[in-house]
Phi, psi and omega in degrees: 000131182290155177286125178231123179230084189281352179268009175286133181297328180292317182291331177291338183268002184269060174286160180298323180292322179295321177298321179290319182295328182250046187304312180300317178293323179296318179297316178297317180296315179299319179298317179295320180293322179294328181277341184281126181287343181279346180282134182302142182299321183299320177298317178295321181294317180297319178295321177296323176297321178296320177294320180295327178299324179295325182275341182292135184287345181258127180249158172295316176239107184301135183294327184281340179274313178237085190307309184283313181295323179296327178278329178294326178292326176297314180295318181297318180293319178296316179293324177295320176295320178295318180295321178297318178300316180292321181286337179273350179277133176303140186303322182294327178289318179297315179295323178298314180292321178296321179295322180289333177285333180278000000 
């Protein structure tokens, strides 16, 4: 079972829109979390599945049939995977990485 600490103030601020607004910092944070051995494997695995979904040729909503909606589902799945990775990371590790990014 992944570590979930939902009363952390940082984790409460990880809305999908906030992740999009701070995309460069989010990408750096995700890369650091993927390299950190203290981050639970399940969180990394779920994020890797979200990345694999982008490369998979079959979509839930095909991009060529519904161009905008088809691309939004790709972004939503990727952001949901990123959010799961952050929420499965113990808060002290997440805060450590955020402090090093600033």
